[in-house]
Short mmCIF file of C-alpha atoms and ligand atoms in Angstrom, two decimals:
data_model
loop_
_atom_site.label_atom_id
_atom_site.label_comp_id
_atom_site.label_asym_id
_atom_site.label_seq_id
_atom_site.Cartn_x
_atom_site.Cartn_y
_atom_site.Cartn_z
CA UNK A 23 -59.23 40.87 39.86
CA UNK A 24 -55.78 42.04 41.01
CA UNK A 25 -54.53 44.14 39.20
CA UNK A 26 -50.55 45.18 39.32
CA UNK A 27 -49.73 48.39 37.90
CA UNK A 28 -46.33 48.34 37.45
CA UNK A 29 -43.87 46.46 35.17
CA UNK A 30 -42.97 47.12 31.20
CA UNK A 31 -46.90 48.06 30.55
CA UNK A 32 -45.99 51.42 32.36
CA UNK A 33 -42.44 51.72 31.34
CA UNK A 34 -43.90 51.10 27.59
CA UNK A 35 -46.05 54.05 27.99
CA UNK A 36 -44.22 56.51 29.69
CA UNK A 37 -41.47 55.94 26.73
CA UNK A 38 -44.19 56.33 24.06
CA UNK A 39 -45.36 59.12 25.59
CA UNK A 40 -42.27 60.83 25.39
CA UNK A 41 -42.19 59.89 21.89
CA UNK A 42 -45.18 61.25 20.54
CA UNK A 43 -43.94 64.70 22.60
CA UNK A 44 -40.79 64.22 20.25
CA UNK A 45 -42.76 63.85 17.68
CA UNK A 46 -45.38 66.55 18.27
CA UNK A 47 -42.00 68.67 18.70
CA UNK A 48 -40.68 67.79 15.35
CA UNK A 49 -44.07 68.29 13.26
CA UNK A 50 -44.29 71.96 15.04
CA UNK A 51 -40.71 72.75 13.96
CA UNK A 52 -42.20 71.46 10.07
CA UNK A 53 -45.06 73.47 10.20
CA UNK A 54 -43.05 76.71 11.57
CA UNK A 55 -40.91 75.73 8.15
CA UNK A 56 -43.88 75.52 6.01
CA UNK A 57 -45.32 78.31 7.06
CA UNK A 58 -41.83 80.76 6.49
CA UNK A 59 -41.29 79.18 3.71
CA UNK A 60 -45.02 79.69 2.18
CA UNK A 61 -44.67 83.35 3.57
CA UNK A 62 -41.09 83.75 1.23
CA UNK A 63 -42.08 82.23 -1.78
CA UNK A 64 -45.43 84.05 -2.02
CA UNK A 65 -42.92 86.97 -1.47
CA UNK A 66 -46.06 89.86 -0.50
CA UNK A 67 -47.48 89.59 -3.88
CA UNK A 68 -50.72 87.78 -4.60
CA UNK A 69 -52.03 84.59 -2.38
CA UNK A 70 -55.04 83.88 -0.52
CA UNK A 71 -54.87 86.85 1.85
CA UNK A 72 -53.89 90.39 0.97
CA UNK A 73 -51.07 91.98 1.50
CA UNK A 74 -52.48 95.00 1.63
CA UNK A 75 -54.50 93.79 4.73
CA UNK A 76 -51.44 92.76 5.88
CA UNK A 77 -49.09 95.94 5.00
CA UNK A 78 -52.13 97.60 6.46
CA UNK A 79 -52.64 95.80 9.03
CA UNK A 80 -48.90 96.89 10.22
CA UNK A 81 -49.67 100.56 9.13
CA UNK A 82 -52.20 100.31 12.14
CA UNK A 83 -50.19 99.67 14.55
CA UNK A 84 -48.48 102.67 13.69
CA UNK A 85 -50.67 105.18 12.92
CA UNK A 86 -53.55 106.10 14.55
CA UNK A 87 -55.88 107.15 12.07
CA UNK A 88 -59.66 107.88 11.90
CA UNK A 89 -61.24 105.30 14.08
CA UNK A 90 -63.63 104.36 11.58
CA UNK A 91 -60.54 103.55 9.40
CA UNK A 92 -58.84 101.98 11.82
CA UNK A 93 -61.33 99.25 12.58
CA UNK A 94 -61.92 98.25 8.91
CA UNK A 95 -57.90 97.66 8.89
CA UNK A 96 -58.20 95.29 12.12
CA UNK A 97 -60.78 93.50 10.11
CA UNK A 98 -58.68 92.78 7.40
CA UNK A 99 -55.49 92.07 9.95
CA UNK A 100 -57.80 89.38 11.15
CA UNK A 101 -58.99 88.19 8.09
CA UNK A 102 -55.66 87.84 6.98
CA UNK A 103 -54.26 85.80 10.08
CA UNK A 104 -57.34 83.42 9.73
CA UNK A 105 -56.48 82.88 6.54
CA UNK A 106 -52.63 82.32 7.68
CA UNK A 107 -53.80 80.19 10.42
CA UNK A 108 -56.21 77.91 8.37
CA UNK A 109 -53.31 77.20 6.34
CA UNK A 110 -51.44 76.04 9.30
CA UNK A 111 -53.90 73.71 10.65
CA UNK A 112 -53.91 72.68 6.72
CA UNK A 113 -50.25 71.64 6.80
CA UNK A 114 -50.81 70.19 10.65
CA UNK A 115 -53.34 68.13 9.54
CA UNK A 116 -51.77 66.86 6.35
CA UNK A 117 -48.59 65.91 8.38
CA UNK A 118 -50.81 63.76 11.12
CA UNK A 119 -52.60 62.23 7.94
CA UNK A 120 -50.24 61.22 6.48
CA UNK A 121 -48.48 59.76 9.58
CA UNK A 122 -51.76 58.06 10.18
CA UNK A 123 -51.74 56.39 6.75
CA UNK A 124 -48.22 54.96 7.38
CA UNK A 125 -49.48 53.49 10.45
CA UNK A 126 -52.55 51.77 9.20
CA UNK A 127 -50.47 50.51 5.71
CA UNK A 128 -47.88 49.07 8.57
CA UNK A 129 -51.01 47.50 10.27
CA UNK A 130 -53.38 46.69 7.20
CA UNK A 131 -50.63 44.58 5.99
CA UNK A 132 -50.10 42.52 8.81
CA UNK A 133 -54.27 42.16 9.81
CA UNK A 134 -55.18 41.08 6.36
CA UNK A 135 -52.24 38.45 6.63
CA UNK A 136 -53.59 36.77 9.57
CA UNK A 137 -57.16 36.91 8.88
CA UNK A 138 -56.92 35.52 5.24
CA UNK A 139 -54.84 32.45 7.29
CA UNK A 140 -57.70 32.47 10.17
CA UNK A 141 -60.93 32.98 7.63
CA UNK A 142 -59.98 32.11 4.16
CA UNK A 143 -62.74 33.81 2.40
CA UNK A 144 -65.19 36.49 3.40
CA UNK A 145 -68.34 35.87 4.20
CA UNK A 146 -71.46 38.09 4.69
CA UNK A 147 -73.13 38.08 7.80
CA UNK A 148 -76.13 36.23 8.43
CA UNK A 149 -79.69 37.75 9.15
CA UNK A 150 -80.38 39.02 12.93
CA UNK A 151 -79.82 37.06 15.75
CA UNK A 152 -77.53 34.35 13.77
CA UNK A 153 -74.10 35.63 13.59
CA UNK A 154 -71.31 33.96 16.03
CA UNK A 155 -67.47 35.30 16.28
CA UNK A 156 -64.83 32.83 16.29
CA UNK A 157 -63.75 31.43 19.58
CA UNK A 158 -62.59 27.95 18.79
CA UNK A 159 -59.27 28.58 16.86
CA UNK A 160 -58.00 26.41 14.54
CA UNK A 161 -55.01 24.14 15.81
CA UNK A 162 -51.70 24.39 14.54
CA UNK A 163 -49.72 21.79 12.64
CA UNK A 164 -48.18 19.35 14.75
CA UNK A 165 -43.98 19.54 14.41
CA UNK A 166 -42.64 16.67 16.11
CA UNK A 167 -38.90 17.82 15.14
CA UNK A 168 -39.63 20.38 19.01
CA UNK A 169 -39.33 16.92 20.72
CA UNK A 170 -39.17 13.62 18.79
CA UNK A 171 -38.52 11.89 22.81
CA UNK A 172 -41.83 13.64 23.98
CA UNK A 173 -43.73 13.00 20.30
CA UNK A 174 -43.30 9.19 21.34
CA UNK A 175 -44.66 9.37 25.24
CA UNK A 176 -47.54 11.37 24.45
CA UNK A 177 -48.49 8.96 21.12
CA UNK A 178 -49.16 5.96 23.94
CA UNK A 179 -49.91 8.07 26.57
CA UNK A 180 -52.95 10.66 25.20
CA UNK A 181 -56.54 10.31 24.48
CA UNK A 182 -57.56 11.31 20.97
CA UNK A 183 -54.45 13.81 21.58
CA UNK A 184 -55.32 15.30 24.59
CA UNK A 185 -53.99 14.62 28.67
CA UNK A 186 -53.48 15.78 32.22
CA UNK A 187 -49.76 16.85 32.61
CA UNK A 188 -48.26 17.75 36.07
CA UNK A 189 -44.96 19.17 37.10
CA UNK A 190 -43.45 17.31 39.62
CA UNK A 191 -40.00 17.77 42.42
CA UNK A 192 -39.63 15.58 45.22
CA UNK A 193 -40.69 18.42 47.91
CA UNK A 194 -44.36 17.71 46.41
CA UNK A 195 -43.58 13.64 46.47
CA UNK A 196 -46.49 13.12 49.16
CA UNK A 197 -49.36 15.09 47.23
CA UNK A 198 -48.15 13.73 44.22
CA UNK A 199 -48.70 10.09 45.72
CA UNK A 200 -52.70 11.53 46.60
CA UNK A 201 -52.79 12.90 43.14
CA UNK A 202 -52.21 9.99 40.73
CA UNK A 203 -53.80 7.24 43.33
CA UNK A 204 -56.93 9.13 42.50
CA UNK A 205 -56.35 9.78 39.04
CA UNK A 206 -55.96 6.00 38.78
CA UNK A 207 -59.49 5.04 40.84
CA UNK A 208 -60.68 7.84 38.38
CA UNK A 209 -59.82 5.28 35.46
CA UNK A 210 -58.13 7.72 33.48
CA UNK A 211 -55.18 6.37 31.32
CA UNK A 212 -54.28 9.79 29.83
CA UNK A 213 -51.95 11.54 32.02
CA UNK A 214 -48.19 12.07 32.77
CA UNK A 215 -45.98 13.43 35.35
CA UNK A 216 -43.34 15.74 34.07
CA UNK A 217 -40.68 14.75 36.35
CA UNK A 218 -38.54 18.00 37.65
CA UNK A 219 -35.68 15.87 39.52
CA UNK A 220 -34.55 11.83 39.55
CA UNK A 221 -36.12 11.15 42.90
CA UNK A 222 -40.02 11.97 41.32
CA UNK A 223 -38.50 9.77 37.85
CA UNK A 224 -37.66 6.81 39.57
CA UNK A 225 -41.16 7.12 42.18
CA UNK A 226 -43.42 7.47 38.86
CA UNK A 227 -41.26 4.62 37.45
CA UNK A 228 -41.87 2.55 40.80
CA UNK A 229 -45.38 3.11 41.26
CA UNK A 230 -46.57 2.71 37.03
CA UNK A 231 -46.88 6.08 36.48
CA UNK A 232 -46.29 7.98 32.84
CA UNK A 233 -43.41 9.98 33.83
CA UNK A 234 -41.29 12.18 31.28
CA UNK A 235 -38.22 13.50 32.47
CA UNK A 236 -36.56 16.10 30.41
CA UNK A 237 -32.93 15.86 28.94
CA UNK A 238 -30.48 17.37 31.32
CA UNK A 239 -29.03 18.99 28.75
CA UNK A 240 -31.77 21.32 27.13
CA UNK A 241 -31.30 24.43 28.08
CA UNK A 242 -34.85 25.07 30.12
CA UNK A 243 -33.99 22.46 32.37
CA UNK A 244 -31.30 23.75 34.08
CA UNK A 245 -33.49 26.27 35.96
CA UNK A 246 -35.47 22.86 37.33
CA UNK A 247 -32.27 22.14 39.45
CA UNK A 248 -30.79 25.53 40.46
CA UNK A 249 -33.84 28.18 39.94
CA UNK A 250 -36.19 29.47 42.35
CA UNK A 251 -39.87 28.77 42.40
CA UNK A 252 -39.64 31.97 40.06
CA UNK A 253 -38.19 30.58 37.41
CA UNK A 254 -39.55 27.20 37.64
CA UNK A 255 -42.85 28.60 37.49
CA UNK A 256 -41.83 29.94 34.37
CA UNK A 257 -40.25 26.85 33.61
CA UNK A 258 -44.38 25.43 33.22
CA UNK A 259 -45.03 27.54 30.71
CA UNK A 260 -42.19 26.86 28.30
CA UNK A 261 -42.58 23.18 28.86
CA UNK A 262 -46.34 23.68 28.13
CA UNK A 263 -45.30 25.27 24.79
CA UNK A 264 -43.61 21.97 23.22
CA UNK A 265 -46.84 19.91 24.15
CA UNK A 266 -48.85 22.44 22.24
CA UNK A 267 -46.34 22.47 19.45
CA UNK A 268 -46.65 19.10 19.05
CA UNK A 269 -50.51 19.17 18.61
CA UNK A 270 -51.60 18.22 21.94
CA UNK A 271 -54.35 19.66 24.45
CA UNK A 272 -53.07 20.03 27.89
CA UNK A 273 -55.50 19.46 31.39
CA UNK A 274 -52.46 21.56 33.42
CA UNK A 275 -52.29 20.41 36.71
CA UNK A 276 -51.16 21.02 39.79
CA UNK A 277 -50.85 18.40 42.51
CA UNK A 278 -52.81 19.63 45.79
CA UNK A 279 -55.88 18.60 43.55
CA UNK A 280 -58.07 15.51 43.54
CA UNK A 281 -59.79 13.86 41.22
CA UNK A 282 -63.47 12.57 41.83
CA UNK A 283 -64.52 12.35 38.40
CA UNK A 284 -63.33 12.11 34.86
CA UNK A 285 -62.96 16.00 34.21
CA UNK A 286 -62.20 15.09 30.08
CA UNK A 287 -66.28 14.24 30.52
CA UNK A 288 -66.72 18.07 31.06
CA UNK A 289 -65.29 20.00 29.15
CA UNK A 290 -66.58 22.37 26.37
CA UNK A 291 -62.96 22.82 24.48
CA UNK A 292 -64.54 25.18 22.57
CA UNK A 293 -61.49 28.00 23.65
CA UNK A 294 -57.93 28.82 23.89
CA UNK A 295 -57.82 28.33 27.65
CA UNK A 296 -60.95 26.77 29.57
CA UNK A 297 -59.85 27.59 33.22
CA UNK A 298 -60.93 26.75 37.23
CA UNK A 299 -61.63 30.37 38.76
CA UNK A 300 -60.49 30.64 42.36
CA UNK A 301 -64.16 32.24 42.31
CA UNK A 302 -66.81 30.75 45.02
CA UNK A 303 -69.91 32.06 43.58
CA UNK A 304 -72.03 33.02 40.02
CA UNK A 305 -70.86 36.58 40.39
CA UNK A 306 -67.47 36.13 41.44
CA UNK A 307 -66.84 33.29 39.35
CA UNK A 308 -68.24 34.43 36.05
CA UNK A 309 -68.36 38.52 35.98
CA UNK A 310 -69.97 41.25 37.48
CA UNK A 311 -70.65 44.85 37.16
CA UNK A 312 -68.98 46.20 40.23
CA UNK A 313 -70.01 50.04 40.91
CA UNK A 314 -68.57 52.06 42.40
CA UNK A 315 -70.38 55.40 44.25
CA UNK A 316 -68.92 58.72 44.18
CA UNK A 317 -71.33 60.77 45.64
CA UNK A 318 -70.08 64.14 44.96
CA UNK A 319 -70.35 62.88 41.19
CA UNK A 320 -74.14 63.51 41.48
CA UNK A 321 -76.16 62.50 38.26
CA UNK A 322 -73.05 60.64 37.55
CA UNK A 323 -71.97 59.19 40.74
CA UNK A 324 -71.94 55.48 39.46
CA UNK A 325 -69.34 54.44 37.74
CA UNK A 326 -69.64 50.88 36.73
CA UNK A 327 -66.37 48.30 36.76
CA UNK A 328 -66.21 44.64 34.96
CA UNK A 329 -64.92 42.30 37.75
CA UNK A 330 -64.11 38.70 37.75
CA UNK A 331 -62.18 36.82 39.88
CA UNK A 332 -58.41 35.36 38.77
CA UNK A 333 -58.63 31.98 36.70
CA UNK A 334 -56.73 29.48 38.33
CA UNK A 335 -53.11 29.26 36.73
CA UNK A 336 -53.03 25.37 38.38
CA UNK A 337 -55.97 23.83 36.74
CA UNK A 338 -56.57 24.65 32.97
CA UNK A 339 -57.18 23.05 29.45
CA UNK A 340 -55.18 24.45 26.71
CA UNK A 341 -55.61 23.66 23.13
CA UNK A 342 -52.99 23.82 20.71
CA UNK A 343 -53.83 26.69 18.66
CA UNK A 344 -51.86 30.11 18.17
CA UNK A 345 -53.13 32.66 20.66
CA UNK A 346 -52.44 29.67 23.54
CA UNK A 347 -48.99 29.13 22.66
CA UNK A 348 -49.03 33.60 22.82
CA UNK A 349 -49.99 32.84 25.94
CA UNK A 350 -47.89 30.74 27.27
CA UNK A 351 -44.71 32.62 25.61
CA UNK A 352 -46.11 36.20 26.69
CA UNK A 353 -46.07 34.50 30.47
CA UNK A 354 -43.01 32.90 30.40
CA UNK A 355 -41.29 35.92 28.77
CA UNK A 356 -42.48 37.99 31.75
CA UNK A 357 -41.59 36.00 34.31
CA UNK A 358 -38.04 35.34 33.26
CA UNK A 359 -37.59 39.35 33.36
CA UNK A 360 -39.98 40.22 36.25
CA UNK A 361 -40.13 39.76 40.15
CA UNK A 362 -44.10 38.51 39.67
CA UNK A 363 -46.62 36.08 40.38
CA UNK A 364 -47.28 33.56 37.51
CA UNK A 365 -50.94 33.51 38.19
CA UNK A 366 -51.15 37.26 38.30
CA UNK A 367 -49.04 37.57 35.11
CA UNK A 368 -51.22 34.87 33.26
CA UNK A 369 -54.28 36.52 34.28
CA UNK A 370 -53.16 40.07 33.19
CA UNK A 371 -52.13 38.72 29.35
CA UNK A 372 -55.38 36.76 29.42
CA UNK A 373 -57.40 39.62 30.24
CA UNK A 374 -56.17 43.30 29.25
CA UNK A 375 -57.48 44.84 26.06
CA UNK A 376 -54.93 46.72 23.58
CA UNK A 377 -54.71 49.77 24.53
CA UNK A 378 -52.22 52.64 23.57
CA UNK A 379 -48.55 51.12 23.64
CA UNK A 380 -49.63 47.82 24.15
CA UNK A 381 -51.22 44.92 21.69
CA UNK A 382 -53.62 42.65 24.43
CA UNK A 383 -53.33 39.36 23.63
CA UNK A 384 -57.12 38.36 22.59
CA UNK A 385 -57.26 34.54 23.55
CA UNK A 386 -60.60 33.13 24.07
CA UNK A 387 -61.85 32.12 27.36
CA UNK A 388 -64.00 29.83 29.49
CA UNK A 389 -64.65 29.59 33.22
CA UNK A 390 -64.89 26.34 34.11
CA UNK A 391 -67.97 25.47 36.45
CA UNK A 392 -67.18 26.42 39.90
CA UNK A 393 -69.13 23.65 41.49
CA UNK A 394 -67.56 20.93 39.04
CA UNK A 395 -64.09 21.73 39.22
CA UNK A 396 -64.01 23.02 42.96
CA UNK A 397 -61.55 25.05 45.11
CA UNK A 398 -61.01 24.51 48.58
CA UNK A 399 -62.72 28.03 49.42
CA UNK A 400 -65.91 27.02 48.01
CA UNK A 401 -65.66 23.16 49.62
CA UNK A 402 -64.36 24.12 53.19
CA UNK A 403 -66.04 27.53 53.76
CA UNK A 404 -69.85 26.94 51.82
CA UNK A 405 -70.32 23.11 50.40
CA UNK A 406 -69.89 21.44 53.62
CA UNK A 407 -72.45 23.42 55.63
CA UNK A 408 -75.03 23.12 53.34
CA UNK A 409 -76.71 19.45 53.85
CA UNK A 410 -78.04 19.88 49.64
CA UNK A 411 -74.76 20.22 47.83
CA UNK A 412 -72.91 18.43 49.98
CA UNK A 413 -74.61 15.40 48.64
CA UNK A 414 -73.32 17.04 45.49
CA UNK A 415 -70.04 15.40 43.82
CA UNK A 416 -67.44 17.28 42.33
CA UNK A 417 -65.09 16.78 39.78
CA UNK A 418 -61.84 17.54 40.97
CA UNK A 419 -60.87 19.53 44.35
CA UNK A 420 -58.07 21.87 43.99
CA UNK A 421 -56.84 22.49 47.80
CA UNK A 422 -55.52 26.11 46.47
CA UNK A 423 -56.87 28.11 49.36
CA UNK A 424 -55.02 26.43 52.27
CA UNK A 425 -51.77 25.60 53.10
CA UNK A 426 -52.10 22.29 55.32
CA UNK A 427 -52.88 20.86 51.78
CA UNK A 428 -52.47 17.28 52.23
CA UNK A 429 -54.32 16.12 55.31
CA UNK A 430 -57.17 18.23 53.44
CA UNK A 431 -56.74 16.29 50.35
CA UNK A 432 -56.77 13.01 52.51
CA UNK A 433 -59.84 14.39 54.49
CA UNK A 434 -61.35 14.88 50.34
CA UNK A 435 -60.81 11.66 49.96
CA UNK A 436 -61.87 10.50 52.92
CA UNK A 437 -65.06 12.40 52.95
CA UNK A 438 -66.20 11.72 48.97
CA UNK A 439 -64.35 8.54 48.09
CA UNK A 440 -64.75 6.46 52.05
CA UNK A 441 -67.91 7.72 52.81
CA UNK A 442 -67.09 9.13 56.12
CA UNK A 443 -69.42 11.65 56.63
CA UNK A 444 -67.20 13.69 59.05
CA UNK A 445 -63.81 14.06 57.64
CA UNK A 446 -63.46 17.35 56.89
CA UNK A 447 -65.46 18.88 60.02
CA UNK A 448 -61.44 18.77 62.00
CA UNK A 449 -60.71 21.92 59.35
CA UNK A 450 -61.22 25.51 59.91
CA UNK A 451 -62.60 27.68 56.98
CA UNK A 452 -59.09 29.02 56.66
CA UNK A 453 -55.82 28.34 56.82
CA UNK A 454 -53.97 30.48 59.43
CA UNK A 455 -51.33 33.11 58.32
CA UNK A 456 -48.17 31.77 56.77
CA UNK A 457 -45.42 34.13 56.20
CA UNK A 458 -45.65 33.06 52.89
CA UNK A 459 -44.96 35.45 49.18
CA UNK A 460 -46.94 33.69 46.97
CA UNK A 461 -44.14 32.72 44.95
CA UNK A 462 -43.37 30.16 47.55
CA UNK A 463 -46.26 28.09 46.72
CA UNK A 464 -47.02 28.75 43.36
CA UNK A 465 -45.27 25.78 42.29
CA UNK A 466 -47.62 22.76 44.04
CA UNK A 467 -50.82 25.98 44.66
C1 NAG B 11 -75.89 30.43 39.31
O1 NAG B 11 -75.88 30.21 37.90
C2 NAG B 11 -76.47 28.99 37.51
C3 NAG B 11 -76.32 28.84 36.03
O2 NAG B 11 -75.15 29.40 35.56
C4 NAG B 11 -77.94 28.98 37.90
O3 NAG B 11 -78.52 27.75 37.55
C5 NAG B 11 -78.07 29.22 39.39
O4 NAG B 11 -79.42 29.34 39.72
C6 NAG B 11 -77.32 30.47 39.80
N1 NAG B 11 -77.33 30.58 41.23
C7 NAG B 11 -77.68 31.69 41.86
C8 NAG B 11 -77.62 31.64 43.36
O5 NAG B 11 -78.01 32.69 41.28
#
């Protein structure tokens, strides 16, 4: 997975670093207090340690006296520093406790909210071998007052409240045209172009496609018109959010993909987000232990790494439940104050753990099957060689990996839909270098 190591995760960090060295700071100052203030009000009378160790402790240093005597007195000096000292670590620890228990009462408070919302009552476990975490979270009320205009579409359009939703300009007009004459041979009645300019509006309209465009006015939308790919990539994800809010499950897609079968036939929804991987094989695709060898380690010179490849941020089903809609606001937030990569960015928040100075999100996940929902890596570089599963049908064929994407999704067609055996032998493995950021395609990728 790639993995970017800049952005607020660091700056987070560095600034709570520097305040726990404020804080470490201000507890030593404390303790320096306690322990002047312990040493004055026990004046040099009475108390743990002796004063006479310590009076003679001082004598020592002054007089040299027998060495026999001497050594005794060093014993008690020592004795009676320990005995300052253990009171010092005392107060230190006291201080951290206490800090701690603030912390935790802070956190208990706000854990045993949510879970009493998320599990109602406890339970005990069950014997061995029976247990299962949670992974399908409940779904949120559905509050049509985010989008009474939307509430209506998506009554007629969705199936038992769920649908494929695409975002739509006119520079993708052509794919779009592949996408939807598919979905259509497909059979599928639940699905709906959201319409980012009039031009795509008034082609849905023309050709009988479920089109929603959004109200000039609401605030989002304006980024649609004037915004880069940046922000209209980020634009997805709050546009996402209202479908959600209004109790629906999302198929996001984007619109170099075709579809082959019905993909609502396969899918588990049994998570948060169910994604495509831009994986082409088991390991890849689904996780690996990746090690890595450092020799001059030597009984230790394999260190072991989790790998997995990126989940597709242009092919996923979201439910509507609350760590999604996280998701999708966690995303959007970052990419309205970051120069970044939606796919990397919804990646990262799907996948980091909490970790000091930073709360991981903690959605559930599931990669879809690579072979079923298919990128144009696995298709162009291994499928069509091999004479067994290329007899094999797919369920949808995202054309992510190459940038002459729609004479490959007309060769797709061609070659699963026309039966011509041959259509996508024209097409190297790979597409050749583009000058291209990756912003620059995110939006139809
Ligand atoms: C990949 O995994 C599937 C099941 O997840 C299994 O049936 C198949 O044999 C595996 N393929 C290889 C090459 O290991």
């Amino acid at each position: 997975m790639t993995v970017r190591s800049d952005g607020p995760l660091m700056r987070n960090y560095g600034q709570s670093m520097r305040g726990s060295r404020i804080a470490v700071a201000i507890a030593i100052g404390i303790l320096l207090g306690c322990v002047c203030a312990f040493l004055f009000t026990h004046g040099f009378f009475g108390s743990d340690f002796s004063i006479q160790g310590h009076r003679a402790g001082i004598d020592t240093l002054k007089v040299d006296s027998s060495p026999c005597e001497s050594s005794e007195r060093i014993n008690m000096l020592k004795s009676a520093f320990l005995s300052v000292s253990q009171k010092n670590s005392k107060l230190k620890k006291q201080v951290s406790e206490l800090t701690e228990k603030l912390r935790f009462a802070e956190q208990a408070k706000d854990h045993a909210e949510k879970q009493f919302e998320v599990l109602g009552e406890k339970h005990k476990a069950g014997p061995f071998g029976t247990v299962k975490g949670l992974r399908t979270n409940p779904t949120v009320a559905p509050d049509e007052s985010v989008n009474p205009r939307l509430a209506k579409i998506l009554e007629k359009v969705a199936v038992q409240r769920e649908l494929i939703v695409a975002l739509a300009n006119s520079n993708v007009k052509d794919m779009l045209e592949v996408w939807f004459t598919n979905i259509k041979r497909v059979g599928l009645p639940n699905y709906l172009v959201v319409a980012l300019d009039d031009e795509i509006a008034h082609f849905c309209n023309s050709k009988d496609v479920p089109v929603y465009k959004r109200d000039p006015d609401e605030g989002i939308d304006s980024v649609a018109k004037t915004g880069g790919n940046h922000a209209v990539s980020g634009l997805k994800f709050r546009i996402l959010r209202e479908f959600l809010q209004l109790g629906y499950s999302v198929l996001l897609s984007d619109v170099d993909i075709v579809y082959l079968q019905n993909p609502f036939n396969h899918l588990y929804r049994d998570s948060d987000v169910e994604s495509m991987t831009d994986g082409h094989d088991n390991m890849t695709a689904y996780g690996y232990d990746d090690v890595l060898d450092e020799p001059a380690m030597g009984w230790a010179r394999y260190e072991h790494t989790m790998r997995i490849w990126v989940y597709n941020s242009g092919f996923f089903y979201i439910r509507p439940t609350i760590p999604s809609i996280e998701l999708l606001d966690r995303v959007a937030d970052r990419l309205s104050r970051e120069k970044a990569w939606d796919q990397a960015v919804f990646n990262e928040e799907l996948s980091f753990p909490s970790h000091p100075g930073y709360d991981g999100l903690h959605a559930s996940r599931r990669t879809m099957d690579f072979y079923l929902f298919m990128n144009s890596k696995v298709l162009f570089k291994t499928l069509r060689k091999d004479s067994e599963l290329s007899k094999f049908k797919p369920v949808i064929i995202h054309v992510n990996y190459h940038l002459d994407k729609l004479p490959r999704m007309k060769a797709v067609v061609d070659f699963y839909v026309n039966g011509k055996q041959d259509a996508l032998n024209p097409f190297p493995d790979g597409s050749d270098w583009l000058p291209l950021t990756p912003q620059d395609t995110s939006v139809v990728s």
